Amino acid sequence: TIEMAHPRIPRCLPNPVTDEDLAIAMDRSDEPWYTAILLAAAAGLRPDEIARQQREDITKATIVIRRGKGGDPGAVDTHPQIWVHVQPRRPGPLVTNRHGEPVTGRWLSAHARHHFDSIDMPHIHLHRFRHWHATALLEAGANMRTVQEAMRHRSITSTQGYTMIKNEQRRHAIATLPIPTSAQQSNR
């Protein structure tokens, strides 16, 4: 089997929500979904990280992630809107079920499906807000390495699977290439 060809792994395609879908989802969502969407979109947190997030782990400057993917701790910058939303909250889990009990990432993902169906957004799932986070950072002018750090990816290849390059971005980049014109070309 060593000499056999390895199957190609399909390329992960970015699938961010649109800016409009993000606004609609936030407008139609009550707790705990508003907080979950906000943490996914504005901090790029994964469902497991959202489920474990405690109020005391968020300051005006930093969100501490005690255990991220692979069990690694991490930290991301706090978006001002997150701070406004969580600052008045009491210590403890930010996302709980209807009985006020902590949830797991698996619970969050499964119940998110029902939530998005209930607000007439069946094409949305929670992880698409993380894709939006990466794409929005790139659109805002962050370079790919900065986005990689913000997403806490070990490999920039992973980050590329989250970032969608829009046609306008590509066209603008090409149009602004600093190609010199020669005197000969001007005389033609």
C-alpha positions as MATLAB code, in Angstrom:
seq = 'TIEMAHPRIPRCLPNPVTDEDLAIAMDRSDEPWYTAILLAAAAGLRPDEIARQQREDITKATIVIRRGKGGDPGAVDTHPQIWVHVQPRRPGPLVTNRHGEPVTGRWLSAHARHHFDSIDMPHIHLHRFRHWHATALLEAGANMRTVQEAMRHRSITSTQGYTMIKNEQRRHAIATLPIPTSAQQSNR';
ca = [
       0.000    0.000    0.000;
       2.981    2.316    0.394;
       3.340    2.526   -3.366;
      -0.367    3.156   -3.981;
      -1.492    6.630   -4.951;
      -3.036    8.537   -2.089;
      -6.533    9.921   -2.662;
      -6.639   13.692   -2.972;
      -8.283   15.505   -0.121;
     -10.941   17.838   -1.472;
     -10.158   21.520   -1.075;
     -12.190   23.211    1.631;
     -14.138   26.045    0.072;
     -14.886   29.171    2.100;
     -18.541   29.559    2.946;
     -19.042   32.772    4.936;
     -22.460   34.179    5.639;
     -23.151   37.412    3.804;
     -23.072   40.697    5.691;
     -26.843   40.801    5.236;
     -27.301   37.278    6.665;
     -25.171   38.206    9.676;
     -27.296   41.297   10.351;
     -30.550   39.348    9.946;
     -29.375   36.475   12.166;
     -28.317   38.871   14.913;
     -31.566   40.832   14.625;
     -33.744   37.709   14.836;
     -31.806   35.920   17.579;
     -32.395   36.020   21.313;
     -30.142   34.465   23.930;
     -28.214   32.238   23.860;
     -28.039   32.519   20.056;
     -27.191   36.205   19.881;
     -24.131   35.652   22.071;
     -23.089   32.549   20.121;
     -23.352   34.372   16.778;
     -21.504   37.405   18.143;
     -18.620   35.280   19.483;
     -18.358   33.350   16.209;
     -18.508   36.423   13.949;
     -16.621   39.030   15.979;
     -14.037   36.738   17.626;
     -13.919   33.783   15.230;
     -14.644   31.276   17.998;
     -15.514   27.654   17.253;
     -18.710   26.105   18.723;
     -16.732   24.223   21.425;
     -14.943   27.433   22.391;
     -18.210   29.384   22.495;
     -19.798   26.747   24.723;
     -16.880   26.887   27.182;
     -16.543   30.674   27.219;
     -16.862   32.213   30.680;
     -17.654   35.876   31.331;
     -14.530   36.233   33.492;
     -12.356   35.209   30.510;
     -13.265   38.363   28.593;
     -11.769   41.774   29.233;
     -12.082   44.949   27.217;
      -8.864   43.967   25.407;
      -8.665   40.170   25.333;
     -10.736   36.995   25.159;
      -8.897   34.118   26.824;
      -9.650   30.735   25.311;
      -8.753   28.205   27.970;
      -8.971   25.241   25.620;
      -9.185   25.654   21.882;
      -8.893   23.112   19.103;
      -6.472   20.350   20.015;
      -6.697   21.363   23.670;
      -4.452   24.375   23.107;
      -5.131   27.588   25.029;
      -5.255   30.844   23.140;
      -6.379   34.427   23.149;
      -7.942   36.818   20.669;
      -8.619   40.529   20.752;
     -12.014   41.621   22.028;
     -14.199   43.389   19.488;
     -15.828   46.458   21.104;
     -19.313   45.071   20.431;
     -18.493   41.896   22.372;
     -17.293   43.956   25.327;
     -20.488   46.070   25.345;
     -22.547   42.871   25.257;
     -20.727   40.859   27.954;
     -19.381   43.523   30.324;
     -22.554   43.747   32.459;
     -22.979   39.977   32.658;
     -22.301   37.968   35.795;
     -19.381   35.519   36.051;
     -20.030   32.090   34.583;
     -20.848   30.583   31.209;
     -21.979   33.015   28.526;
     -24.057   30.464   26.645;
     -26.488   28.259   28.560;
     -29.556   26.205   27.730;
     -33.076   27.359   28.636;
     -32.583   26.006   32.177;
     -29.466   28.111   32.685;
     -27.139   25.099   32.489;
     -23.836   25.134   30.588;
     -23.882   23.545   27.139;
     -21.348   21.655   25.043;
     -20.136   22.492   21.578;
     -22.019   19.498   20.238;
     -25.243   20.717   21.872;
     -24.642   24.196   20.479;
     -24.109   22.932   16.917;
     -27.115   20.590   17.007;
     -29.489   23.132   18.494;
     -28.202   25.893   16.228;
     -29.677   23.942   13.321;
     -33.130   24.185   14.941;
     -32.621   27.842   15.789;
     -31.660   28.882   12.266;
     -34.575   26.883   10.858;
     -36.916   28.671   13.307;
     -35.776   32.121   12.139;
     -36.190   31.184    8.456;
     -32.467   30.853    7.770;
     -32.119   27.121    7.031;
     -29.038   27.728    4.852;
     -27.060   29.035    7.854;
     -25.006   27.073   10.359;
     -22.896   28.424   13.214;
     -19.506   27.724   11.654;
     -20.292   29.989    8.689;
     -19.936   32.964   11.049;
     -16.334   31.901   11.678;
     -15.809   31.894    7.900;
     -17.303   35.395    7.833;
     -14.821   36.499   10.520;
     -11.820   35.402    8.449;
     -13.165   36.860    5.209;
     -14.127   40.169    6.843;
     -10.641   40.525    8.332;
      -9.098   40.025    4.889;
     -11.539   42.495    3.309;
     -10.676   45.034    6.020;
      -7.057   44.945    4.855;
      -5.494   42.371    7.159;
      -2.865   40.219    5.457;
      -3.193   36.444    5.402;
      -0.679   35.960    8.254;
      -2.707   38.309   10.473;
      -5.887   36.410    9.646;
      -4.101   33.129   10.403;
      -3.126   34.420   13.849;
      -6.637   35.745   14.513;
      -8.111   32.369   13.540;
      -5.468   30.515   15.613;
      -4.603   28.201   12.725;
      -1.304   26.356   12.765;
      -1.189   26.336    8.972;
      -1.955   29.184    6.624;
      -3.468   26.555    4.324;
      -6.262   26.116    6.870;
      -6.828   29.865    6.902;
      -7.124   29.934    3.121;
     -10.043   27.515    3.384;
     -11.933   30.146    5.397;
     -11.257   33.280    3.365;
     -13.299   34.128    0.325;
     -11.753   36.532   -2.140;
     -14.462   38.553   -3.828;
     -14.229   39.523   -7.496;
     -14.026   43.218   -6.593;
     -11.005   42.583   -4.347;
      -9.195   40.679   -7.066;
     -10.003   43.298   -9.715;
      -8.838   46.117   -7.439;
      -5.585   44.308   -6.619;
      -4.809   43.740  -10.288;
      -5.743   47.294  -11.308;
      -3.451   48.785   -8.664;
      -0.340   46.788   -9.570;
       2.499   49.318   -9.956;
       3.426   48.423  -13.548;
       5.785   51.076  -14.974;
       5.088   52.455  -18.396;
       8.005   52.896  -20.731;
       8.681   55.897  -22.950;
       8.452   53.627  -26.004;
       4.974   52.473  -25.023;
       3.796   56.088  -24.638;
       4.862   56.874  -28.231;
       2.811   54.062  -29.758;
];
